[in-house]
GROMACS .gro file of C-alpha atoms in nm:
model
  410
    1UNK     CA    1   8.713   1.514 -10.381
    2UNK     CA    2   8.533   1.271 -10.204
    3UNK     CA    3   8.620   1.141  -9.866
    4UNK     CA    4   8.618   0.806  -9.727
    5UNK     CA    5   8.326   0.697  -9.499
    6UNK     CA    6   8.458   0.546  -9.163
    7UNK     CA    7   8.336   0.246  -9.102
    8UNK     CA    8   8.046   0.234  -8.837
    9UNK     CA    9   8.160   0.209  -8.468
   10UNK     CA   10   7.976  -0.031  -8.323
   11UNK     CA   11   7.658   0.102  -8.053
   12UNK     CA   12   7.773   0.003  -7.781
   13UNK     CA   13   8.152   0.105  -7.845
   14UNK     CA   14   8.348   0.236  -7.546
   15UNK     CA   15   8.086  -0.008  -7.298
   16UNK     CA   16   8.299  -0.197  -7.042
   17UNK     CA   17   8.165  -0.504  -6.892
   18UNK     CA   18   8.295  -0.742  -6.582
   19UNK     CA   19   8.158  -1.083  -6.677
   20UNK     CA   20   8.141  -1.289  -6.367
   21UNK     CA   21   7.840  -1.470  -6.477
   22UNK     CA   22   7.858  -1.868  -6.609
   23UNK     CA   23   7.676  -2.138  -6.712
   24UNK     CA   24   7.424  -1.985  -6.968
   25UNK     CA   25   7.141  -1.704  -6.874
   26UNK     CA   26   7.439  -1.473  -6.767
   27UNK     CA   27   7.701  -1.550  -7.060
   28UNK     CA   28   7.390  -1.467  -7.331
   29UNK     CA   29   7.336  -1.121  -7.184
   30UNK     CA   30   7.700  -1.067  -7.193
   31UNK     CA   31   7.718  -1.198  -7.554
   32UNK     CA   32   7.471  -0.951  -7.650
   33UNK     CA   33   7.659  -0.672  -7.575
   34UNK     CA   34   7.983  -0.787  -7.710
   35UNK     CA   35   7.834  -0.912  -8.031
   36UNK     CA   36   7.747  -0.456  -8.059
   37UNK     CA   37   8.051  -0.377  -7.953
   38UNK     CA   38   8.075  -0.353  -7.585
   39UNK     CA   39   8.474  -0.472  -7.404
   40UNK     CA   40   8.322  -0.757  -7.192
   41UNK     CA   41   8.587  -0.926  -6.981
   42UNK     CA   42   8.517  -1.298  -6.862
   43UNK     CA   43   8.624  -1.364  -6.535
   44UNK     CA   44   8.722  -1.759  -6.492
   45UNK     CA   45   8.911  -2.010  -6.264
   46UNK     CA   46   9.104  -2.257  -6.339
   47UNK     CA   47   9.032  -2.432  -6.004
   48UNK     CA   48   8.680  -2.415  -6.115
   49UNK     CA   49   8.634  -2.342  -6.452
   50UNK     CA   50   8.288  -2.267  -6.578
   51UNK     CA   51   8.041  -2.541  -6.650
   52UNK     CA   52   7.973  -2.518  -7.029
   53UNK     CA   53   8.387  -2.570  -7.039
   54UNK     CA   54   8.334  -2.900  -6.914
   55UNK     CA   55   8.076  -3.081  -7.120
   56UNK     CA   56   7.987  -3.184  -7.427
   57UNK     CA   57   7.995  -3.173  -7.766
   58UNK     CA   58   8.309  -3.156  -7.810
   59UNK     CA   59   8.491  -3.055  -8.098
   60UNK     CA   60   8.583  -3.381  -8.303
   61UNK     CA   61   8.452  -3.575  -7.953
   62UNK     CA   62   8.793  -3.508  -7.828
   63UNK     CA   63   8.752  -3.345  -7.412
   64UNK     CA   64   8.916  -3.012  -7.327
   65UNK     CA   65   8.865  -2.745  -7.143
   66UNK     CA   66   8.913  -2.533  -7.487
   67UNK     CA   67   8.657  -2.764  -7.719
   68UNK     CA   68   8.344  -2.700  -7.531
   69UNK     CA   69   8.106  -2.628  -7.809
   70UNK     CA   70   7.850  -2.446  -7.545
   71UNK     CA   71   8.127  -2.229  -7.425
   72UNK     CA   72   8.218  -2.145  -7.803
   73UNK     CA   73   7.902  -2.083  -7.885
   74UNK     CA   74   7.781  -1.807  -7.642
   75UNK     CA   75   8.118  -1.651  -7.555
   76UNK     CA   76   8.223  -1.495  -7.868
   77UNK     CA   77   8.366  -1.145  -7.862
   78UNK     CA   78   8.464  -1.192  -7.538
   79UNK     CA   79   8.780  -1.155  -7.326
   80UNK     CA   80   8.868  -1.457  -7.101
   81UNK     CA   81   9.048  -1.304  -6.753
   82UNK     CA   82   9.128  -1.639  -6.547
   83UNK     CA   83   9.172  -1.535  -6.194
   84UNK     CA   84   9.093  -1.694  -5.841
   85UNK     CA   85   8.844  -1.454  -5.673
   86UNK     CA   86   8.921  -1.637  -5.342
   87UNK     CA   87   9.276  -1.572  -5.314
   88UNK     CA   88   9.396  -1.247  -5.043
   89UNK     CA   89   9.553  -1.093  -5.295
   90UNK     CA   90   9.250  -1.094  -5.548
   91UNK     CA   91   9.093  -0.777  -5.433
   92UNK     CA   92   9.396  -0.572  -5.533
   93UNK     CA   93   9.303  -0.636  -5.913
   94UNK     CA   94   8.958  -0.660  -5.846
   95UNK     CA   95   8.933  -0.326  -5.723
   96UNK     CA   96   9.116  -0.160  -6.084
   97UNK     CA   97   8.898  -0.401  -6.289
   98UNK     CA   98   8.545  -0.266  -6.087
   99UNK     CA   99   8.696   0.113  -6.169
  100UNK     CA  100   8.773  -0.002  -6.513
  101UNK     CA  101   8.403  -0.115  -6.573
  102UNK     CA  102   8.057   0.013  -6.640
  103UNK     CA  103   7.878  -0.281  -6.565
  104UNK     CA  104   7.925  -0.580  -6.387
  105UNK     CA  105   7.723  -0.911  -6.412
  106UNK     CA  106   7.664  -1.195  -6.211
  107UNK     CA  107   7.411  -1.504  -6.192
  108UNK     CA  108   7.538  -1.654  -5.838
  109UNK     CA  109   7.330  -1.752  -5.578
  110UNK     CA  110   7.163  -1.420  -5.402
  111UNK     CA  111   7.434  -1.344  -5.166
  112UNK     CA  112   7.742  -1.535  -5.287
  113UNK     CA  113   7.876  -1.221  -5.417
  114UNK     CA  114   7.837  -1.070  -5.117
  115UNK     CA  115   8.037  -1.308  -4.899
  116UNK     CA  116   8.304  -1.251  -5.110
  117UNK     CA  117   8.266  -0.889  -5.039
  118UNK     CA  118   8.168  -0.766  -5.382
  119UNK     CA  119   7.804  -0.721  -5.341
  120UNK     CA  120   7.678  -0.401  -5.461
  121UNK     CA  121   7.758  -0.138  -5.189
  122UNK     CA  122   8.087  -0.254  -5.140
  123UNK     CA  123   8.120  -0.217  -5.550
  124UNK     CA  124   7.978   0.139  -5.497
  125UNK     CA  125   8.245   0.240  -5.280
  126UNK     CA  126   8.495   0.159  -5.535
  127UNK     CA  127   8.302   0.305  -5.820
  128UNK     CA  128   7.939   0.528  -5.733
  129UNK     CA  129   7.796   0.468  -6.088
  130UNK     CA  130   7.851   0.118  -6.145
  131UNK     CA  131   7.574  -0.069  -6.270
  132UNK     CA  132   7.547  -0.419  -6.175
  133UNK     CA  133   7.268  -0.665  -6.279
  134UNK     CA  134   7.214  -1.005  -6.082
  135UNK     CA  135   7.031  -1.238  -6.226
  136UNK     CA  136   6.951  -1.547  -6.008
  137UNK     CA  137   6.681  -1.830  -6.012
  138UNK     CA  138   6.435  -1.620  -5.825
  139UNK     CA  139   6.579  -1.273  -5.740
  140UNK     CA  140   6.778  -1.131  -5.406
  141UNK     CA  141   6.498  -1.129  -5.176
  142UNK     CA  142   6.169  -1.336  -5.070
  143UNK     CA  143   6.114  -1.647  -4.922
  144UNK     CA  144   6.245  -1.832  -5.182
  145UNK     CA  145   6.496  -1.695  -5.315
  146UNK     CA  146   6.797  -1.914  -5.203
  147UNK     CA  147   6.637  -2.215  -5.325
  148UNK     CA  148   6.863  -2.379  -5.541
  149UNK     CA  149   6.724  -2.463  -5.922
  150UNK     CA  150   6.853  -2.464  -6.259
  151UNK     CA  151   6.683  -2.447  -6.579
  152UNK     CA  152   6.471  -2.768  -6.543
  153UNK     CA  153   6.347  -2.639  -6.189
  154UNK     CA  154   6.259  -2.285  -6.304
  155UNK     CA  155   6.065  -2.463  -6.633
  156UNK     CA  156   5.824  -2.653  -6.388
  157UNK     CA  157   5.825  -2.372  -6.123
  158UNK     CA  158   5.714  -2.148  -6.460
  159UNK     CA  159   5.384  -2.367  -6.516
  160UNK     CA  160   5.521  -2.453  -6.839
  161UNK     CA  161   5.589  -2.825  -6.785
  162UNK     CA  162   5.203  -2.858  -6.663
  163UNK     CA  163   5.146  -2.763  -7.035
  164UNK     CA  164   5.378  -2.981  -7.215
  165UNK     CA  165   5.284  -3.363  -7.314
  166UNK     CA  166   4.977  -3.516  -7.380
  167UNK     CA  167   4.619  -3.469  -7.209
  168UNK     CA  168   4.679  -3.835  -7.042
  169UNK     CA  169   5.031  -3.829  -6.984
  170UNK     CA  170   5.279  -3.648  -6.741
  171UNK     CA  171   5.446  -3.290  -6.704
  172UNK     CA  172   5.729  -3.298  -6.962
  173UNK     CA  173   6.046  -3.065  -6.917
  174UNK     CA  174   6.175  -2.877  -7.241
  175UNK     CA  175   6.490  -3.049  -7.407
  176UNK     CA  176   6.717  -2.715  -7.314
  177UNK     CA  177   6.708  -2.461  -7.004
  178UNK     CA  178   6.425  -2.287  -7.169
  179UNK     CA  179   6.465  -2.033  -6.879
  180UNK     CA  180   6.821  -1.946  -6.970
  181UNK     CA  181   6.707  -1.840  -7.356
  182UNK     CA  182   6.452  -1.625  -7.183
  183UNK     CA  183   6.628  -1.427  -6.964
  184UNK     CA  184   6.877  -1.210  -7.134
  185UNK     CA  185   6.676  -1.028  -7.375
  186UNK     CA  186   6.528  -0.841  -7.004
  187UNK     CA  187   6.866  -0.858  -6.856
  188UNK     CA  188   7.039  -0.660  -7.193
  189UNK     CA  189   6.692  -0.445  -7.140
  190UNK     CA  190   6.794  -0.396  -6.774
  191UNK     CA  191   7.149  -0.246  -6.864
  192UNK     CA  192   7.072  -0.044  -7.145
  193UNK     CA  193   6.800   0.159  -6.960
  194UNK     CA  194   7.024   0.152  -6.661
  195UNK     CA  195   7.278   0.308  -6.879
  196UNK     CA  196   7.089   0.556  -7.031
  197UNK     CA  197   6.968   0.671  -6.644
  198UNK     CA  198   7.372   0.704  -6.594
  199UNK     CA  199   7.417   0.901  -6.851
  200UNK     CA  200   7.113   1.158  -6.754
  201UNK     CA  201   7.188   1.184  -6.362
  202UNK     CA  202   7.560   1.049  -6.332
  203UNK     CA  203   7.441   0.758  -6.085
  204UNK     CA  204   7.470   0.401  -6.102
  205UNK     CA  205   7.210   0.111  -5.986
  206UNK     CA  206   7.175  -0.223  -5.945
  207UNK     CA  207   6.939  -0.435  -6.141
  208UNK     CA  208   6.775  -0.769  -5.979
  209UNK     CA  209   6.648  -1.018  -6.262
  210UNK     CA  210   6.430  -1.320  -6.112
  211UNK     CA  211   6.471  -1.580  -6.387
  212UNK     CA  212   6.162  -1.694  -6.266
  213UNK     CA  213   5.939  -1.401  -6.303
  214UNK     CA  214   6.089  -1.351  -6.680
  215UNK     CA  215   5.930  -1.695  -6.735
  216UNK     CA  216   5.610  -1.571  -6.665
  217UNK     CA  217   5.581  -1.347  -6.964
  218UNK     CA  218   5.579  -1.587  -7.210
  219UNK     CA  219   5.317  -1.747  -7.044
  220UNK     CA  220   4.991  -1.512  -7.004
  221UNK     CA  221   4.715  -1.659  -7.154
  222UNK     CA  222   4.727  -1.976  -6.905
  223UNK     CA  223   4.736  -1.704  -6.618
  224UNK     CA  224   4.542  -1.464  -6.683
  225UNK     CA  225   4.287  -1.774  -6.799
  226UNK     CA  226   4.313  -1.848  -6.439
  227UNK     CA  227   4.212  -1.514  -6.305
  228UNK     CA  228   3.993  -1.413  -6.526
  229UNK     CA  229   3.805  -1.740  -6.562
  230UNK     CA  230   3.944  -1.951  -6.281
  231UNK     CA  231   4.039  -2.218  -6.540
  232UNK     CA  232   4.376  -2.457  -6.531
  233UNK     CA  233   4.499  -2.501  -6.831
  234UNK     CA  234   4.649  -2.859  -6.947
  235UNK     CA  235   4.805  -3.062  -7.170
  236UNK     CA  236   4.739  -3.034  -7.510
  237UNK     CA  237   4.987  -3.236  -7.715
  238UNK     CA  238   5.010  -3.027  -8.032
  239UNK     CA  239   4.672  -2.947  -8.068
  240UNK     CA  240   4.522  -2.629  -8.045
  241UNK     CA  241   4.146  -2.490  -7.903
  242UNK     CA  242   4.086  -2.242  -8.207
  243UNK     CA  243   4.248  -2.454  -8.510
  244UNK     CA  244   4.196  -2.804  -8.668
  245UNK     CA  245   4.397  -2.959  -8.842
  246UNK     CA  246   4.689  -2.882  -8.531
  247UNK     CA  247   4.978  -3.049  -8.535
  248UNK     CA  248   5.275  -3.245  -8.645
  249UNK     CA  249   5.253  -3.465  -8.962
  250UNK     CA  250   5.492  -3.773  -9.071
  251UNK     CA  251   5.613  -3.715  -9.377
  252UNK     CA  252   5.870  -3.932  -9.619
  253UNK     CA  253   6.189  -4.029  -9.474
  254UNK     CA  254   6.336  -4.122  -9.153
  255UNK     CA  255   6.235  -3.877  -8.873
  256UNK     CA  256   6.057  -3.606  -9.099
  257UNK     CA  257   5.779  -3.359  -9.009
  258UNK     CA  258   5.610  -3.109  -9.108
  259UNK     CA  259   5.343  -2.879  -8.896
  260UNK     CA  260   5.023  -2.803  -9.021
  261UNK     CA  261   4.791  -2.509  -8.870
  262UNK     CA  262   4.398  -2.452  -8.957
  263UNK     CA  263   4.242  -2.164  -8.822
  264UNK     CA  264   4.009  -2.062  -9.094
  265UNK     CA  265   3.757  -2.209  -9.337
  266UNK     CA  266   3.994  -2.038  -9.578
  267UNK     CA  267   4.271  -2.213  -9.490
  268UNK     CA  268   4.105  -2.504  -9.475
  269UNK     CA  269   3.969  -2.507  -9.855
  270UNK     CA  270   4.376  -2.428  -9.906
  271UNK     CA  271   4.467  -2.744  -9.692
  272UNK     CA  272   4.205  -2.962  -9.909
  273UNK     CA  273   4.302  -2.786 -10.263
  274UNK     CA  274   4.686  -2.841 -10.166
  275UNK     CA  275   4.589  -3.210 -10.122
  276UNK     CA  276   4.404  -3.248 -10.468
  277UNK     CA  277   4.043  -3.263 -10.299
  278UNK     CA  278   4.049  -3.659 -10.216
  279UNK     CA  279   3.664  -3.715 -10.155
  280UNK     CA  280   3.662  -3.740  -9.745
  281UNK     CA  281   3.694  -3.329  -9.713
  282UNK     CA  282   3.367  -3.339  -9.846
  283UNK     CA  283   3.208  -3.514  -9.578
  284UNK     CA  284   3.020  -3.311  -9.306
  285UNK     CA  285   3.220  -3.419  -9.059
  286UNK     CA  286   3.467  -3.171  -9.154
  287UNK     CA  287   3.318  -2.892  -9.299
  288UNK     CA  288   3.319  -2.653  -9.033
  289UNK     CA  289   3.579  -2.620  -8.738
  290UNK     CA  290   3.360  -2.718  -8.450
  291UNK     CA  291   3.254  -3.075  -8.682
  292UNK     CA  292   3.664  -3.097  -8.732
  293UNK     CA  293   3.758  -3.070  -8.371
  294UNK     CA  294   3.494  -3.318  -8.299
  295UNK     CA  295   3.693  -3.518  -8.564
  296UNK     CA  296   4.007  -3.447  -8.487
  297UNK     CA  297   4.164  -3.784  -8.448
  298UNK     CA  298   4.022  -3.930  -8.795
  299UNK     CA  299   4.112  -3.614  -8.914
  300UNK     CA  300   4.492  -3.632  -8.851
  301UNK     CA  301   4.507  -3.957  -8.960
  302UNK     CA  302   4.357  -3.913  -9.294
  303UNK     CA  303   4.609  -3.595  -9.350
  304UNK     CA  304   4.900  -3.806  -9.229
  305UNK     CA  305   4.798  -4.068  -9.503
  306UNK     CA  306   4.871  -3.739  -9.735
  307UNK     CA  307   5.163  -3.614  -9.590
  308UNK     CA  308   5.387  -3.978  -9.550
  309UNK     CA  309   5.424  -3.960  -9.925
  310UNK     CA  310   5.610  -3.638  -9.970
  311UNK     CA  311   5.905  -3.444  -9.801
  312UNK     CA  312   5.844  -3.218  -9.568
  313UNK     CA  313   5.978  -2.924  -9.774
  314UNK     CA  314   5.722  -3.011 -10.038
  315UNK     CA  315   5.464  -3.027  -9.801
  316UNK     CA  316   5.520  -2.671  -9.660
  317UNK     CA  317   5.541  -2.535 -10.022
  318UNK     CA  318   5.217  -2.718 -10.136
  319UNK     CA  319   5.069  -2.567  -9.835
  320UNK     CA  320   5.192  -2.186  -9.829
  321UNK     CA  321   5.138  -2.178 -10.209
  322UNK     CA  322   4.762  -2.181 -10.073
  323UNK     CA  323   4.789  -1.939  -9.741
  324UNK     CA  324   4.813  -2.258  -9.489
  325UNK     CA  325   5.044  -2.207  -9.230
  326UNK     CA  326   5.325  -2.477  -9.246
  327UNK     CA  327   5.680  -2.583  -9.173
  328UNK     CA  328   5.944  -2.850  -9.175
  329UNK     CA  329   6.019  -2.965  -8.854
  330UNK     CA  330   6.396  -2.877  -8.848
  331UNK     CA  331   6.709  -3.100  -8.719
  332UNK     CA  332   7.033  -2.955  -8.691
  333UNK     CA  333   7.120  -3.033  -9.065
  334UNK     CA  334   6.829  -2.822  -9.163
  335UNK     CA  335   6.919  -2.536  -8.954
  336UNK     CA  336   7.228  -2.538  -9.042
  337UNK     CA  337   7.203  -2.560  -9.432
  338UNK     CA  338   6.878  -2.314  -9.396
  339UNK     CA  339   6.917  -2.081  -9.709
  340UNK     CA  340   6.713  -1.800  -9.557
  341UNK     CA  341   6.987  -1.808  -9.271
  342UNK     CA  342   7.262  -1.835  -9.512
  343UNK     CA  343   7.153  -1.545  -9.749
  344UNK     CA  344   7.155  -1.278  -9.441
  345UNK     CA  345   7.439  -1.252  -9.206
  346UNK     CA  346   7.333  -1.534  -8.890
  347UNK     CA  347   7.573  -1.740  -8.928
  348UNK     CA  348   7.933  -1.655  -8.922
  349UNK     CA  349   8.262  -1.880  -8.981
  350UNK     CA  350   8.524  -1.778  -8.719
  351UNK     CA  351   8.838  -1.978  -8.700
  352UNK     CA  352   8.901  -2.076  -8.315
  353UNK     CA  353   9.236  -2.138  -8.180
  354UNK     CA  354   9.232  -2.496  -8.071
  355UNK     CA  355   8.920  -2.616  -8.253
  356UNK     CA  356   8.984  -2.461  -8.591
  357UNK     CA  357   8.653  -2.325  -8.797
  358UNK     CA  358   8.350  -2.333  -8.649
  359UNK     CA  359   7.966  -2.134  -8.733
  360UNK     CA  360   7.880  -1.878  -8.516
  361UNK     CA  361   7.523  -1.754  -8.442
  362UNK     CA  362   7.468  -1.359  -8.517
  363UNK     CA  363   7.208  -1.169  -8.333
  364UNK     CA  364   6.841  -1.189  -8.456
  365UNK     CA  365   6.785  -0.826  -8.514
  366UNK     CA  366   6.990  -0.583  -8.776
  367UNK     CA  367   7.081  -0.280  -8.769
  368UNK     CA  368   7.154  -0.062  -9.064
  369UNK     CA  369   7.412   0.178  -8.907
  370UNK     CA  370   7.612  -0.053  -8.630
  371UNK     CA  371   7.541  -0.371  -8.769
  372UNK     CA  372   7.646  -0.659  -8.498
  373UNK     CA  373   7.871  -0.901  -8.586
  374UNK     CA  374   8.066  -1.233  -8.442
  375UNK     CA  375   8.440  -1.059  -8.443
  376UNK     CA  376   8.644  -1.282  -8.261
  377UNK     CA  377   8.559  -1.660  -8.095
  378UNK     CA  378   8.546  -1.756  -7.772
  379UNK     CA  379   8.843  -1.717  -7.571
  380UNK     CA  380   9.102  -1.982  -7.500
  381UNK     CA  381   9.095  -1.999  -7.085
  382UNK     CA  382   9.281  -1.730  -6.959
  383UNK     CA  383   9.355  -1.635  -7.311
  384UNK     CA  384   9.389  -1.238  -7.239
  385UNK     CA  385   9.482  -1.242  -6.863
  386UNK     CA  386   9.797  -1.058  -6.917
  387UNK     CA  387   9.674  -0.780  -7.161
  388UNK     CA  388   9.383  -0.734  -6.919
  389UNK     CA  389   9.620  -0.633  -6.622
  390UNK     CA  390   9.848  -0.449  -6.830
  391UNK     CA  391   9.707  -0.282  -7.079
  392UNK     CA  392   9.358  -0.261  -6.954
  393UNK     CA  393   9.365  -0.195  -6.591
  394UNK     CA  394   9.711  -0.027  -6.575
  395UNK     CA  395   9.904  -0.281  -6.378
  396UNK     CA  396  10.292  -0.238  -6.397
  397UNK     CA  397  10.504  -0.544  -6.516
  398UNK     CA  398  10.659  -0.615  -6.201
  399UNK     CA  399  10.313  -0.593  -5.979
  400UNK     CA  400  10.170  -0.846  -6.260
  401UNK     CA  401  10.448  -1.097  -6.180
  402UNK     CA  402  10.443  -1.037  -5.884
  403UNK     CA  403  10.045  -1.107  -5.856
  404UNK     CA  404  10.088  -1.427  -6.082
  405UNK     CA  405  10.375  -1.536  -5.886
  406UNK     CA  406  10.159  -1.539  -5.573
  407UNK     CA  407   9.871  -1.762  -5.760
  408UNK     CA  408   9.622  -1.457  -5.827
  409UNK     CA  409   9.601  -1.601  -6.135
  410UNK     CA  410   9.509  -1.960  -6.134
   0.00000   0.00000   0.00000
């Protein structure tokens, strides 16, 4: 007789989280841990509802507080709890949802929490091993660490924009909060270890992410250039010190690319047998990779002359067919059609209450036992308030109408 296999729980099944964070670094680590499992609870106002709420795209380009396609986006699987944390009454409920959780997270301003008497020893009062990570532009402490900065700020305090653009034009920014995509991979880090320390002594902690000092470890090699050879690095445009050909080629059709990286004299006799040997890759000037970066402006040009008359998909398969790194430069079209995306399970059709069907983004890791998964989409605002106080924290009917009655939850 054979018996039927459960279904795997998910890993982090039976984690409770108290979302306070907004915008976007706090919301991803949050979406992390509900996309494997974890009850994560969103705490919003309606008297100031959270920023990615407010702007667009919009579902069909119509406004709403429910067709944000940020907020859709990165606040899948979670639970949307729409309370003011200002009122008097607040703390009554806050107090059940802090001994409800495991973990709370926050990305205020160092000390914003704290005014509002939630800061991390009052929270350990109400609950000794609650774990609480803050995550702010550059930590709780130090000289600067109420200066106020979003993404764009924390990208140029990073060194990053120094490296962006062209040797003889200016810093550039990224096109997104580049900051806010680093972040939560050390902030899910943070919890998990800080979890697995609970579960070994019985104590909590709290866990202070600089968003700033994340940034840095993505960018070594221009630091430790500097101390070890007291060398700035610049601006490079796409080209590269150790590789030629480097860059980005035009290619047939409106706004199509495809990148193109030499490192070897192997992969450049691919590059020139892709391209049917015209007679110029012959020439001295390019035989070797000190004579092509030498070259390198001649050089691009003659490969562009190549690369205009062919897609960009045919380009990259001419050109990994021979072991030469290559790939289309992807719009969201591309992305979005991608069939190695589409064969594994990235990209996930939810329906969402007011904005019907829309794709969801999985998690970029798999795992064979508790697979994670996009299970429900974002919350409509204040969506779950009710079955939060009720069935989650225990509140009786008439204290809940009572509470609501009184503006608690607005």
């Amino acid at each position: 007789m054979k018996v039927a296999k459960e279904p795997p729980k998910d890993a982090l099944n039976g984690i409770k989280v108290a979302d306070f964070s907004w915008i976007l670094a706090g919301p991803l680590v949050t979406k992390c841990l509900a996309d494997h499992g974890a009850m994560v609870v969103r705490i919003e106002s309606g008297k100031r509802p959270c920023a990615h709420r407010a702007v667009a795209p919009f579902k069909d380009r119509k406004p709403g507080l429910n067709r944000a396609g940020y907020f859709a986006f990165y606040n899948a699987n979670k639970l949307s709890f729409q309370m003011n944390i200002d009122h008097p009454r607040a703390k009554e409920v806050l107090r059940e949802l802090i001994m409800w959780a495991d973990v709370v997270v926050e990305n205020f301003s160092p000390g914003t929490m704290d005014k509002k008497g939630m800061g991390y020893e009052e929270l350990r009062k109400i609950k000794k091993d609650i774990i609480m990570l803050r995550t702010s532009n550059q930590g709780q402490t130090g000289p600067f660490a109420k200066h106020a900065a979003l993404g764009m700020q924390l990208v140029a305090l990073s060194g990053l924009s120094q490296l962006i653009g062209w040797p003889d034009g200016d810093p550039l920014q990224t096109t997104m909060v580049w900051t806010d995509f680093v972040v939560p991979q050390f902030g899910v880090a943070a919890i998990m270890a800080a979890l697995d320390y609970r579960d070994k002594t019985g104590n909590g902690q709290i866990l202070d992410l600089s968003q700033f000092e994340a940034s840095l470890h993505f960018l070594a090699p221009p630091i430790l250039d500097y101390v070890v050879n007291q060398n700035e690095s610049m601006r490079m445009g796409n080209r590269c010190p150790c590789a030629a050909p480097h860059g980005a080629y035009r290619c047939e059709g409106e706004e199509r690319w495809c990148v193109i990286a030499v490192f070897t004299d192997d992969e450049w006799e691919g590059l020139c047998k892709a391209m049917g040997y015209p007679p110029w890759t012959t020439h001295d000037k390019f035989s070797t990779l000190l004579a092509r970066k030498e070259n390198e402006d001649e050089l691009d040009q003659l490969i562009e002359a190549w690369t205009i008359n062919l897609s960009p998909e045919e380009v990259m398969s001419r050109l990994q067919a021979e072991g030469v790194a290559a790939g289309v430069v992807k719009n969201g079209q591309d992305i979005y059609e991608d069939p190695q995306l589409r064969q594994g399970n990235h990209l996930w059709p939810l329906e969402h209450k007011e904005m019907g069907m829309l794709t969801h983004m999985g998690q970029p890791f798999t795992m064979s036992e508790t697979p994670a998964r996009p299970r429900s989409p974002a919350p409509l605002l204040g969506e779950h308030t009710e079955y939060v106080c009720r069935q989650l924290l225990g509140i009786s009917e008439e204290n809940f109408s009572d509470l609501r009655s009184d503006g608690v939850f607005e």
